[in-house]
Tab-separated table of C-alpha atoms in Angstrom:
chain	number	residue	atom	x	y	z
Z	1	GLY	CA	115.834	93.583	89.178
Z	2	GLN	CA	117.068	94.427	92.629
Z	3	SER	CA	118.428	92.280	95.409
Z	4	LEU	CA	119.622	93.222	98.857
Z	5	GLU	CA	121.533	91.145	101.434
Z	6	GLN	CA	121.639	91.780	105.122
Z	7	PRO	CA	122.316	89.502	108.119
Z	8	SER	CA	119.317	87.733	109.446
Z	9	GLU	CA	120.192	88.376	113.114
Z	10	VAL	CA	122.529	90.441	115.197
Z	11	THR	CA	122.881	90.421	118.968
Z	12	ALA	CA	124.414	93.054	121.233
Z	13	VAL	CA	124.312	94.328	124.841
Z	14	GLU	CA	122.886	97.542	126.209
Z	15	GLY	CA	125.232	100.505	125.763
Z	16	ALA	CA	127.156	98.899	122.964
Z	17	ILE	CA	127.536	99.934	119.315
Z	18	VAL	CA	126.216	97.688	116.543
Z	19	GLN	CA	126.507	97.902	112.739
Z	20	ILE	CA	123.984	96.293	110.401
Z	21	ASN	CA	125.379	95.851	106.863
Z	22	CYS	CA	123.472	95.900	103.623
Z	23	THR	CA	124.827	94.950	100.224
Z	24	TYR	CA	122.774	95.398	97.124
Z	25	GLN	CA	122.621	94.724	93.459
Z	26	THR	CA	120.496	97.147	91.491
Z	27	SER	CA	120.504	99.102	88.303
Z	28	GLY	CA	119.775	102.703	88.885
Z	29	PHE	CA	118.474	103.953	92.188
Z	30	TYR	CA	118.142	107.190	94.115
Z	31	GLY	CA	119.490	106.001	97.431
Z	32	LEU	CA	119.301	103.662	100.342
Z	33	SER	CA	116.733	103.879	103.173
Z	34	TRP	CA	116.446	102.158	106.530
Z	35	TYR	CA	113.291	101.232	108.381
Z	36	GLN	CA	112.681	99.873	111.823
Z	37	GLN	CA	109.899	97.404	112.775
Z	38	HIS	CA	108.999	96.305	116.282
Z	39	ASP	CA	107.353	92.940	116.763
Z	40	GLY	CA	105.494	92.906	113.475
Z	41	GLY	CA	104.127	96.382	113.903
Z	42	ALA	CA	104.197	99.124	111.347
Z	43	PRO	CA	107.621	99.811	109.813
Z	44	THR	CA	108.940	103.291	110.532
Z	45	PHE	CA	111.455	105.304	108.610
Z	46	LEU	CA	114.861	105.883	110.152
Z	47	SER	CA	117.157	107.369	107.613
Z	48	TYR	CA	117.980	107.941	103.969
Z	49	ASN	CA	121.285	108.227	102.123
Z	50	GLY	CA	121.107	109.831	98.690
Z	51	LEU	CA	124.790	110.599	98.474
Z	52	ASP	CA	127.777	108.593	99.494
Z	53	GLY	CA	128.884	109.149	103.067
Z	54	LEU	CA	127.563	109.238	106.518
Z	55	GLU	CA	124.210	110.658	107.713
Z	56	GLU	CA	123.694	111.066	111.422
Z	57	THR	CA	120.406	111.267	113.288
Z	58	GLY	CA	120.868	111.154	117.015
Z	59	ARG	CA	122.085	107.697	118.092
Z	60	PHE	CA	121.613	106.333	114.589
Z	61	SER	CA	123.921	106.839	111.606
Z	62	SER	CA	123.663	105.415	108.130
Z	63	PHE	CA	126.379	105.095	105.460
Z	64	LEU	CA	126.318	104.553	101.726
Z	65	SER	CA	129.084	103.707	99.249
Z	66	ARG	CA	127.742	103.407	95.729
Z	67	SER	CA	131.074	102.304	94.356
Z	68	ASP	CA	131.007	99.310	96.767
Z	69	SER	CA	127.243	98.697	96.481
Z	70	TYR	CA	127.208	98.741	100.255
Z	71	GLY	CA	125.636	100.547	103.111
Z	72	TYR	CA	125.196	100.174	106.864
Z	73	LEU	CA	123.187	101.349	109.786
Z	74	LEU	CA	125.120	102.164	112.958
Z	75	LEU	CA	123.276	102.183	116.252
Z	76	GLN	CA	125.090	103.683	119.256
Z	77	GLU	CA	124.389	103.559	122.955
Z	78	LEU	CA	122.064	100.657	122.451
Z	79	GLN	CA	118.930	100.512	124.503
Z	80	MET	CA	116.541	97.595	125.090
Z	81	LYS	CA	113.903	99.404	123.070
Z	82	ASP	CA	116.216	99.121	120.008
Z	83	SER	CA	115.399	95.384	119.819
Z	84	ALA	CA	113.576	95.275	116.556
Z	85	SER	CA	113.939	94.304	112.891
Z	86	TYR	CA	115.805	96.646	110.605
Z	87	PHE	CA	115.293	96.764	106.918
Z	88	CYS	CA	117.412	98.399	104.236
Z	89	ALA	CA	115.664	99.434	101.029
Z	90	VAL	CA	116.785	100.781	97.703
Z	91	THR	CA	114.776	103.798	96.657
Z	92	LEU	CA	113.719	103.684	93.005
Z	93	TYR	CA	111.708	106.549	91.589
Z	94	SER	CA	108.204	105.574	92.961
Z	95	THR	CA	108.885	102.447	94.934
Z	96	LEU	CA	111.112	100.846	97.530
Z	97	THR	CA	112.626	97.348	97.319
Z	98	PHE	CA	113.334	95.977	100.778
Z	99	GLY	CA	115.867	93.587	102.069
Z	100	LYS	CA	114.697	90.668	104.161
Z	101	GLY	CA	115.561	92.393	107.386
Z	102	THR	CA	117.883	91.980	110.299
Z	103	MET	CA	116.577	91.145	113.697
Z	104	LEU	CA	118.562	93.007	116.430
Z	105	LEU	CA	118.383	91.529	119.885
Z	106	VAL	CA	119.681	93.755	122.696
Z	107	SER	CA	120.348	92.091	126.011
Z	108	PRO	CA	120.923	93.686	129.432
X	1	ASN	CA	95.909	113.158	112.106
X	2	ALA	CA	95.287	109.455	112.058
X	3	GLY	CA	97.991	108.815	109.439
X	4	VAL	CA	97.544	105.599	107.597
X	5	THR	CA	94.749	103.253	108.779
X	6	GLN	CA	93.854	99.798	107.634
X	7	THR	CA	90.714	97.761	107.995
X	8	PRO	CA	90.192	95.037	109.039
X	9	LYS	CA	93.026	94.280	111.488
X	10	PHE	CA	92.483	90.524	111.359
X	11	ARG	CA	90.579	88.238	109.017
X	12	VAL	CA	90.265	84.512	108.461
X	13	LEU	CA	89.026	83.313	105.062
X	14	LYS	CA	88.335	79.945	103.510
X	15	THR	CA	89.979	79.032	100.245
X	16	GLY	CA	88.098	80.532	97.304
X	17	GLN	CA	86.435	83.352	99.333
X	18	SER	CA	86.935	86.974	98.350
X	19	MET	CA	87.584	90.051	100.406
X	20	THR	CA	88.709	93.637	100.160
X	21	LEU	CA	91.286	95.333	102.438
X	22	LEU	CA	90.861	99.096	102.869
X	23	CYS	CA	93.674	101.597	103.329
X	24	ALA	CA	93.021	105.192	104.107
X	25	GLN	CA	95.413	108.124	104.657
X	26	ASP	CA	94.664	111.661	105.744
X	27	MET	CA	98.041	113.186	104.822
X	28	ASN	CA	97.077	114.154	101.252
X	29	HIS	CA	99.746	111.840	99.922
X	30	GLU	CA	99.916	111.132	96.207
X	31	TYR	CA	101.577	107.701	96.370
X	32	MET	CA	100.125	104.623	98.044
X	33	TYR	CA	101.399	101.038	98.279
X	34	TRP	CA	100.357	97.587	99.266
X	35	TYR	CA	102.923	95.146	100.649
X	36	ARG	CA	102.842	91.695	102.039
X	37	GLN	CA	105.219	90.438	104.691
X	38	ASP	CA	105.967	86.812	105.236
X	39	PRO	CA	108.397	85.327	107.768
X	40	GLY	CA	111.973	85.738	106.553
X	41	MET	CA	110.843	87.463	103.326
X	42	GLY	CA	110.819	91.124	104.267
X	43	LEU	CA	108.288	93.414	102.640
X	44	ARG	CA	107.311	92.707	99.090
X	45	LEU	CA	105.423	95.159	96.912
X	46	ILE	CA	102.102	93.937	95.569
X	47	HIS	CA	100.617	96.977	93.785
X	48	TYR	CA	101.055	100.728	94.043
X	49	SER	CA	99.461	103.931	92.927
X	50	VAL	CA	101.044	107.197	91.937
X	51	GLY	CA	97.857	109.196	92.123
X	52	GLU	CA	94.092	109.066	92.126
X	53	GLY	CA	92.820	106.725	89.380
X	54	THR	CA	96.200	105.068	88.766
X	55	THR	CA	97.534	101.703	89.679
X	56	ALA	CA	100.667	99.679	88.841
X	57	LYS	CA	102.001	96.227	89.494
X	58	GLY	CA	104.734	95.566	91.944
X	59	GLU	CA	106.918	92.538	92.560
X	60	VAL	CA	104.136	90.038	93.530
X	61	PRO	CA	100.831	91.156	91.946
X	62	ASP	CA	99.305	87.806	90.953
X	63	GLY	CA	96.048	87.000	92.736
X	64	TYR	CA	95.422	90.613	93.776
X	65	ASN	CA	93.639	93.606	92.320
X	66	VAL	CA	93.637	97.221	93.455
X	67	SER	CA	91.646	100.432	92.972
X	68	ARG	CA	92.358	104.049	93.802
X	69	LEU	CA	89.040	105.815	93.142
X	70	LYS	CA	89.713	108.471	95.754
X	71	LYS	CA	93.080	109.994	96.588
X	72	GLN	CA	92.840	109.065	100.271
X	73	ASN	CA	91.832	105.421	99.747
X	74	PHE	CA	93.628	102.416	98.240
X	75	LEU	CA	91.756	99.102	98.150
X	76	LEU	CA	93.322	95.668	97.819
X	77	GLY	CA	91.105	92.837	96.604
X	78	LEU	CA	91.501	89.099	96.714
X	79	GLU	CA	89.055	87.533	94.279
X	80	SER	CA	89.627	83.876	95.190
X	81	ALA	CA	91.782	83.547	98.268
X	82	ALA	CA	94.438	80.810	98.412
X	83	PRO	CA	96.389	79.520	101.448
X	84	SER	CA	99.546	81.021	99.891
X	85	GLN	CA	98.001	84.440	100.476
X	86	THR	CA	98.160	83.975	104.243
X	87	SER	CA	100.291	86.918	105.234
X	88	VAL	CA	100.435	90.250	106.938
X	89	TYR	CA	99.459	93.063	104.613
X	90	PHE	CA	100.780	96.568	105.067
X	91	CYS	CA	99.602	99.675	103.303
X	92	ALA	CA	101.874	102.673	103.011
X	93	SER	CA	101.737	106.179	101.592
X	94	SER	CA	104.258	108.840	100.620
X	95	TYR	CA	104.091	112.504	99.670
X	96	ARG	CA	106.367	112.303	96.675
X	97	ALA	CA	108.568	110.087	94.597
X	98	GLY	CA	112.304	110.221	94.098
X	99	GLY	CA	114.995	110.240	96.686
X	100	GLY	CA	114.065	110.260	100.326
X	101	ASN	CA	110.447	109.504	99.677
X	102	GLU	CA	109.709	108.367	103.250
X	103	GLN	CA	106.821	105.919	103.331
X	104	PHE	CA	104.321	105.970	106.158
X	105	PHE	CA	102.935	102.552	107.075
X	106	GLY	CA	99.619	101.449	108.481
X	107	PRO	CA	99.352	98.934	111.332
X	108	GLY	CA	98.796	95.920	109.051
X	109	THR	CA	96.119	93.345	108.375
X	110	ARG	CA	96.728	89.829	109.466
X	111	LEU	CA	95.054	87.501	106.968
X	112	THR	CA	94.757	83.739	107.323
X	113	VAL	CA	93.425	81.646	104.471
X	114	LEU	CA	92.355	78.126	105.450
């Protein structure tokens, strides 16, 4: 089976940089995805790492190290609207297995 | 495009009642999924479908059934609802499998079983 661990909550201030870590145990997977969810609304896709290294999309970056079974999501220039839950997920062939999520609270 | 839609948005059931949740997508996606989300538990896969007429079990399938008679629709059924099935249910779809298969989610159905 698969298991993913991520912190339950992270707090930061506007304009800061925050890193949300994800460690996983899985046998065979395509890559690591990240999703954002505001206030119990529909989760939305943020990024995907199929290879080791850093992927950058605007203010968000995501990193994967398969040898360390570890990844992270980096959010820069934090804004109040970034307050949300963030989920890492291992991508299997047809399905995703999600972590329990990290609630990010951004304060002024 | 409406994307992924779910009906109903809210529902209250009594223990033992049955209901069907409907998911529809207009993106011509092959893959569709049903998840449940409970506080502190993240998203857990109930059942999924890799194409019209196919279904497969996910992580937490017990107490649920699904059908995919048309490519654009994926139905989730509860035959005899239990309080443990109180949850928020999300449907999702994706174009393909494999790496980077971004899933598009519906707005969710909030179900309470009394």
